Coordinates of C-alpha atoms and ligand atoms in Angstrom, one line a residue:
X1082 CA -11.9 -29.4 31.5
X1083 CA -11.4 -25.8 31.9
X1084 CA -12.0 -23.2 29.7
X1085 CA -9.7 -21.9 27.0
X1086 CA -8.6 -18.6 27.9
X1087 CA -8.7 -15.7 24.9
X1088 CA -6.0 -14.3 23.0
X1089 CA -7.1 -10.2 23.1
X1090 CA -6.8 -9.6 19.4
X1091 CA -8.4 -5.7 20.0
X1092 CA -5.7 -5.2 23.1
X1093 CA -2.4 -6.5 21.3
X1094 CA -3.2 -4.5 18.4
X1095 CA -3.8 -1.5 20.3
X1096 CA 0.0 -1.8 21.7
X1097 CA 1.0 -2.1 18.1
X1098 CA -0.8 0.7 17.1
X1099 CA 0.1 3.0 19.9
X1100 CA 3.6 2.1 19.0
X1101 CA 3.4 2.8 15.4
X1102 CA 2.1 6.1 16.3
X1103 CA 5.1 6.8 18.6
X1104 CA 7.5 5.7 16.2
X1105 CA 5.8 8.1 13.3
X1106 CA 6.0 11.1 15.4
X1107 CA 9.5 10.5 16.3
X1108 CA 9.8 9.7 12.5
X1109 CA 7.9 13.3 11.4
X1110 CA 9.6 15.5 14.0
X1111 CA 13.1 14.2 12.7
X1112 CA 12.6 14.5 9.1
X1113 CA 10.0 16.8 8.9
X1114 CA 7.8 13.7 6.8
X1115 CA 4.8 12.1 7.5
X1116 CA 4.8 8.2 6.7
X1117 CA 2.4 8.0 3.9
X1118 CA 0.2 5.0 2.9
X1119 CA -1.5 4.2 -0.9
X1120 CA -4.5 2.8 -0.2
X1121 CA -5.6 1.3 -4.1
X1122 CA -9.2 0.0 -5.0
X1123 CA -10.2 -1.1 -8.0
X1124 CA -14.7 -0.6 -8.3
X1125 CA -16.9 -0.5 -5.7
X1126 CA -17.3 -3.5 -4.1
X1127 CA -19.0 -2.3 -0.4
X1128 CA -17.0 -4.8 1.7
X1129 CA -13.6 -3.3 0.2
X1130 CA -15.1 0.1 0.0
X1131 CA -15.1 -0.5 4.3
X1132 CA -12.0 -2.2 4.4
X1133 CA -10.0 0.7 2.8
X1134 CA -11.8 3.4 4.9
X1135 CA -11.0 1.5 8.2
X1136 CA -7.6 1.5 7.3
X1137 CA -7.3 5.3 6.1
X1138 CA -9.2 6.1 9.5
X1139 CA -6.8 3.9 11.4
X1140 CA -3.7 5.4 9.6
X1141 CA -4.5 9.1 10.0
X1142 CA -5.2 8.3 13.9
X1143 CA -1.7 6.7 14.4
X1144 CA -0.1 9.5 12.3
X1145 CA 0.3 8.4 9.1
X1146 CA -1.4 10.3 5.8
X1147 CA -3.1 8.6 3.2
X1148 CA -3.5 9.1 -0.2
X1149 CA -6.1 7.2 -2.1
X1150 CA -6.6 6.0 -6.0
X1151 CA -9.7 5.3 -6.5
X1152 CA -10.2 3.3 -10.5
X1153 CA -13.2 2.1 -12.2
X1154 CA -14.2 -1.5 -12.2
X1155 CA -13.3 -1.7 -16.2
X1156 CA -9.6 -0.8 -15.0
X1157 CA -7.8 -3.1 -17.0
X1158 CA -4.3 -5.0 -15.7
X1159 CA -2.0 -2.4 -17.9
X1160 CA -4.1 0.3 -16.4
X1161 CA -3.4 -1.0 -12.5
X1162 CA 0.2 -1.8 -13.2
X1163 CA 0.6 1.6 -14.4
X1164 CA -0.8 3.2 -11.4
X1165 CA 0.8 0.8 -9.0
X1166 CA 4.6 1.3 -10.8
X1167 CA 4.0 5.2 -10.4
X1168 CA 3.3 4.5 -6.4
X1169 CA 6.2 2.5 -6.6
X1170 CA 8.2 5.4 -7.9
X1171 CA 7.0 8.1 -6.3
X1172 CA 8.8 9.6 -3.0
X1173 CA 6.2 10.8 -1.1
X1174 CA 4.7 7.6 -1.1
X1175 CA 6.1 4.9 1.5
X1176 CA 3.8 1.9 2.0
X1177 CA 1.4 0.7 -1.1
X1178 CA -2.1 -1.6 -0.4
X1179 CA -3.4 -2.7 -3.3
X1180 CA -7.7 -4.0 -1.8
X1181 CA -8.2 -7.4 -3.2
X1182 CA -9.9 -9.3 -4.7
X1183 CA -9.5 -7.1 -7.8
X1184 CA -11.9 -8.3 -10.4
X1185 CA -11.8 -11.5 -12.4
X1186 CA -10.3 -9.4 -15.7
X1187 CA -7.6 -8.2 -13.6
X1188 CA -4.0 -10.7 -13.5
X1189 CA -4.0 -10.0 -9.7
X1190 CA -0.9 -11.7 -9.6
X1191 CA 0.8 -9.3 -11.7
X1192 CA -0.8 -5.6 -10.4
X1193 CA 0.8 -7.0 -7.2
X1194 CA 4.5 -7.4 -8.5
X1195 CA 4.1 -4.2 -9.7
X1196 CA 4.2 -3.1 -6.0
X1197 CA 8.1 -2.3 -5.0
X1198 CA 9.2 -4.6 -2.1
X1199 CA 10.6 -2.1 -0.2
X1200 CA 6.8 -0.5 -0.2
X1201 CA 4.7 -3.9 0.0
X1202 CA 3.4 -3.4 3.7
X1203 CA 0.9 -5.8 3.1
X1204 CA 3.2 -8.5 2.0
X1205 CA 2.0 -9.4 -1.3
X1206 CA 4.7 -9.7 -3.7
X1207 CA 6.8 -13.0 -4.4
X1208 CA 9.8 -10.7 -2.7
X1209 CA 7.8 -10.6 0.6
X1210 CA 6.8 -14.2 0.7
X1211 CA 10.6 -15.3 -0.4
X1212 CA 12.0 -13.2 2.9
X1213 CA 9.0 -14.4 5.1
X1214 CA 9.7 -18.0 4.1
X1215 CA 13.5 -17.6 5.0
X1216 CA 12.8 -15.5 8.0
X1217 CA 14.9 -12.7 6.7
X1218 CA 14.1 -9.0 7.3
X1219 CA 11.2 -7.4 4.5
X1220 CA 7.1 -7.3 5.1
X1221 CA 4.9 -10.4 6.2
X1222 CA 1.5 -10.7 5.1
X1223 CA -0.6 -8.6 7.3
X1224 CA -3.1 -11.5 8.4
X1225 CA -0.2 -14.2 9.3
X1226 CA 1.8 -11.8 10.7
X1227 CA -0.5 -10.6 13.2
X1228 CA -1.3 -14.3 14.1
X1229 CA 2.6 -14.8 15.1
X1230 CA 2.6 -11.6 17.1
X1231 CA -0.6 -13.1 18.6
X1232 CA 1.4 -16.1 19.7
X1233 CA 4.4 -14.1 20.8
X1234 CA 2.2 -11.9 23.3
X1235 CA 0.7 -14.8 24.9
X1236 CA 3.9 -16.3 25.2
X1237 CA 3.2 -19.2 22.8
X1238 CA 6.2 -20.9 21.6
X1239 CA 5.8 -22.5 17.7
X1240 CA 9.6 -23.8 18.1
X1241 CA 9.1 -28.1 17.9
X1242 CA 5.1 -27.8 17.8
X1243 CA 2.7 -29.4 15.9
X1244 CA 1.0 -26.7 13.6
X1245 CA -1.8 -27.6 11.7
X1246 CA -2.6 -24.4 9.0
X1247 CA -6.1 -25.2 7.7
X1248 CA -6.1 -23.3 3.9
X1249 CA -3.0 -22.2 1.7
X1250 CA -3.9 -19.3 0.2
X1251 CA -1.1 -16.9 -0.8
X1252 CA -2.3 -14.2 1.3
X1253 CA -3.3 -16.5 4.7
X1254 CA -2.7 -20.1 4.8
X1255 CA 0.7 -20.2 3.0
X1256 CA 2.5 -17.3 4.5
X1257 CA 1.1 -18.3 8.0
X1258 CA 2.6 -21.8 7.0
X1259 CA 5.9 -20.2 6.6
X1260 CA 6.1 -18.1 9.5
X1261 CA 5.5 -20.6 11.8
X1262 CA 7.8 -23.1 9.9
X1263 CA 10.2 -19.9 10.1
X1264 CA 10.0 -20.3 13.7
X1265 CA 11.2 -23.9 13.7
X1266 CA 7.2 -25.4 14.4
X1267 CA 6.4 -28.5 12.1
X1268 CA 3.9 -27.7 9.9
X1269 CA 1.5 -29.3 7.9
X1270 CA -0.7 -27.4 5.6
X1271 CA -4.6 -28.8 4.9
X1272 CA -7.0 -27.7 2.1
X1273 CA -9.9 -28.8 0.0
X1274 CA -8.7 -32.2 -1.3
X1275 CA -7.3 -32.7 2.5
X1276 CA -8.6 -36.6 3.5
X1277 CA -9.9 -36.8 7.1
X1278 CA -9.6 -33.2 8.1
X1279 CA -10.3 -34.4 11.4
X1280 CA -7.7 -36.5 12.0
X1281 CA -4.7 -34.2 10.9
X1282 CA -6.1 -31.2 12.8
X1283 CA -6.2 -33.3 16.2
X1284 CA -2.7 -33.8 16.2
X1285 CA -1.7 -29.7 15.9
X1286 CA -0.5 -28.3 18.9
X1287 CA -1.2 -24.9 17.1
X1288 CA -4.3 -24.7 14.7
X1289 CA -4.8 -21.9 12.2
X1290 CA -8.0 -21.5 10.2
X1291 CA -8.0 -19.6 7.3
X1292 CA -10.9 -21.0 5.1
X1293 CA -13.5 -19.4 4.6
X1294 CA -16.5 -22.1 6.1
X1295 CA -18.4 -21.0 9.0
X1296 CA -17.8 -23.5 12.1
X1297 CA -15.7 -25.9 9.7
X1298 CA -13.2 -27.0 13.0
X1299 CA -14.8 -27.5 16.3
X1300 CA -13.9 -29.0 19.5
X1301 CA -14.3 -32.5 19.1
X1302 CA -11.5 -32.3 15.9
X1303 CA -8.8 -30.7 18.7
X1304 CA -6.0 -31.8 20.7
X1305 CA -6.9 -31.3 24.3
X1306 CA -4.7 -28.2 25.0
X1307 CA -4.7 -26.8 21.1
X1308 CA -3.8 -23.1 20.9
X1309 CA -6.4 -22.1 18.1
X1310 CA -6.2 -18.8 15.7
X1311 CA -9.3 -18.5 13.5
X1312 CA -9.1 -16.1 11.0
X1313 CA -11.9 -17.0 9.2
X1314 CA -14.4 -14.4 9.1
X1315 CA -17.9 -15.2 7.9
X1316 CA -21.4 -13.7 7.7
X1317 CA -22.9 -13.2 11.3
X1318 CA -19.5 -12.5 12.3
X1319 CA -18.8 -16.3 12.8
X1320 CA -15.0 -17.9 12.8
X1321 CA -14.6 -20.7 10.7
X1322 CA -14.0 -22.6 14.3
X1323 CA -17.2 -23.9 16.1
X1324 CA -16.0 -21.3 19.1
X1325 CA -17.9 -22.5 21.5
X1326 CA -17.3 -26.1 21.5
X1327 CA -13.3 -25.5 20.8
X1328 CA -13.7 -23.3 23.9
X1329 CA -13.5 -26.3 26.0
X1330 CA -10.6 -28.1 24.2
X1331 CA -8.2 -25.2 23.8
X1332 CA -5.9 -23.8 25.8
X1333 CA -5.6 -20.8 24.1
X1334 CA -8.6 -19.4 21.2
X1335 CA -9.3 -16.4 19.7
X1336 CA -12.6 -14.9 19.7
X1337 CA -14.3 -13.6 16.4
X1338 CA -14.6 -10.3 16.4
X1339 CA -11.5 -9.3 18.6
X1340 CA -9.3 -11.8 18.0
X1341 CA -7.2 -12.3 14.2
X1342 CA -9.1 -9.1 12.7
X1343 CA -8.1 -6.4 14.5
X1344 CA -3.5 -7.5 14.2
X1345 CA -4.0 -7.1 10.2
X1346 CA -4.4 -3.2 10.3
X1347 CA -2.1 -3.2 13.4
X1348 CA 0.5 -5.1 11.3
X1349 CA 0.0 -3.1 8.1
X1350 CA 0.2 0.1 9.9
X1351 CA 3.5 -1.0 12.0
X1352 CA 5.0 -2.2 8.6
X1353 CA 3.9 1.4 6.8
X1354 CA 6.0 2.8 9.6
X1355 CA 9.2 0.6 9.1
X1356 CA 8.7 1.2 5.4
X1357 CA 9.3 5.1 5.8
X1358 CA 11.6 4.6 8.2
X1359 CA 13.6 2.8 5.8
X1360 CA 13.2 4.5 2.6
X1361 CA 14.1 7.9 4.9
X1362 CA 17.5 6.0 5.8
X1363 CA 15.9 7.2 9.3
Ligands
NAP1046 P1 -9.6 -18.4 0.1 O1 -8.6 -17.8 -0.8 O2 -11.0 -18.8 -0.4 O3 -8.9 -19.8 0.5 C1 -9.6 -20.7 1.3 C2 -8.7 -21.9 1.5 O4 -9.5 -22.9 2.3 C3 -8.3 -22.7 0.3 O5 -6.9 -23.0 0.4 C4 -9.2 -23.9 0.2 O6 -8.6 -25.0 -0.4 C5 -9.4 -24.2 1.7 N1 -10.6 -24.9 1.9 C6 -11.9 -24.6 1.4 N2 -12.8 -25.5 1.8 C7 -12.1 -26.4 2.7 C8 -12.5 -27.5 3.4 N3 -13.7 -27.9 3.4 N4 -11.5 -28.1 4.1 C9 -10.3 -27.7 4.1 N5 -9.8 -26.6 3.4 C10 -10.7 -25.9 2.7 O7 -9.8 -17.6 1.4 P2 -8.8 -16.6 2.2 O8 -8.7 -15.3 1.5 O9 -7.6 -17.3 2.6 O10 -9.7 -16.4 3.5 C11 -10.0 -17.4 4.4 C12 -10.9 -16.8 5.5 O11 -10.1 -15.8 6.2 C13 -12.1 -16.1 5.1 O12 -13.2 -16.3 6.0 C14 -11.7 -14.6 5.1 O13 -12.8 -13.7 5.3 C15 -10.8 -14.6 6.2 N6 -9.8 -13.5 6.2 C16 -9.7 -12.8 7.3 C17 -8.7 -11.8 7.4 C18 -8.5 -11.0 8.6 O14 -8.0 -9.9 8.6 N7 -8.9 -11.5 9.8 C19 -7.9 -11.5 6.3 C20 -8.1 -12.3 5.1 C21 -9.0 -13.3 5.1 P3 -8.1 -25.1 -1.9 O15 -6.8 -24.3 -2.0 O16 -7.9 -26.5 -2.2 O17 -9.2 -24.4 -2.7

């Protein structure tokens, strides 16, 4: 058997990114303004503390300013609605990300409707996952979207195949679900009360993990052939697919690091880009 070749997460998001950054210039020059992202977080937890900076960094390098709103961990849900409907109204503001998870105290659900569509470049909102699921024009969910322009780069097809999304949470495993069901693949979602995991993930032609459980799929649970995205991301920077077992199944894998991680920041910084674009009537 040979060896699954690797889908170059770090090199397809680079593209994006390079093309974000074009089309923000061409955007700035023409209308004199700069695409502009709201990066919210809600305490100090360090992971999300990291995430936000990577994707200020990331933003200001492709052209696009940041502004950031920084609120105490006793920020209630009134408080964060607030803040997020101002974003919402507010001009000079194009693309909102609201770092989750929020809290326990905090109706998650509800800070993120507060978020307009038209500025929900993460894909959030019930808006987003209604146009995702019918394969109409708005935002995807970073994460899921980034896994499809995964696919499309290495010329990977979903149309009649077997996809298998492992996890159906409603930033991940649902909107991946309905992207690729979007693109006419079959789809069959799995999850904690799932029977025989096994079984139902040897018969995807496309896997997607998105759970959370170091090393949960491995190669003996694939279809000879399987093109596998993991985005689980756990401590020791391990997938939540045994890699190098499903190495040898697999036609097609993505590494962790370098492979799901880096097309969420590519994704959210394309889509902050549209999003100006849009709201510019550029
Ligand atoms: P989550 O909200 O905890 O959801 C995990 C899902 O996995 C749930 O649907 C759960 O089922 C299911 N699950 C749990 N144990 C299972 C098992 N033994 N067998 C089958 N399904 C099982 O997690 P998430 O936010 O979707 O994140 C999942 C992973 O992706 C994490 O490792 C996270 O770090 C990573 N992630 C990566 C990125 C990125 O940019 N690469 C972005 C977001 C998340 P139930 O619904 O039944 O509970």
């Amino acid at each position: 058997m040979t060896q699954a070749r690797l889908m170059d997460g770090t090199a397809v998001a680079r593209r994006i990114v390079e093309e974000a950054a074009q089309r923000a210039a061409d955007l700035t020059a023409r209308t004199g303004v700069t695409p502009c992202l709201a990066t919210v977080l809600v305490g100090e937890d360090p992971a999300s503390v990291t995430y936000v900076r990577m994707k200020q960094n990331r933003s200001r390098k492709a052209g696009i300013a940041s502004r950031h709103v920084a609120l105490p961990a006793a920020t209630t849900t009134a408080e964060l609605v607030g803040r997020l409907r101002e974003l919402s109204a507010d001009p000079a503001v194009h693309g909102i990300l609201l770092q989750h998870p929020v809290g326990e105290h905090i109706d998650e659900r509800a800070a993120f409707e507060a978020i307009a569509p038209e500025k929900d470049v993460d894909g959030v909102t019930f808006a987003s996952f209604a146009t995702m699921s019918f394969g109409l024009p708005g935002f995807v969910s970073c994460t899921p979207g980034g896994m499809l322009r995964l696919l499309d780069a290495y010329d990977v097809d979903p149309a009649g195949k077997r996809a298998v999304v492992v996890g159906r949470s409603a930033i991940l495993g649902k909107p991946a679900g309905m992207l690729l069901l979007a693109r006419d693949a079959t789809v069959t979602y799995c999850h904690s009360r799932t029977r025989d995991l096994s079984a139902v993930v040897r018969e995807a032609d496309i896997v997607v993990a998105a759970v959370g459980r170091p090393r949960l799929i491995g190669g003996r649970d694939l279809k000879p052939g399987a093109v596998v995205l993991d985005a689980g991301y756990n401590e020791g920077n391990v997938g939540d697919v045994d890699f190098d077992t499903a190495v040898e199944q697999a036609s097609l894998i993505t590494p962790v690091p370098g492979g799901v991680g880096p097309m969420t920041i590519a994704v959210l910084l394309e889509q902050t880009v549209t999003a100006a674009t849009r709201q510019l009537g550029a």
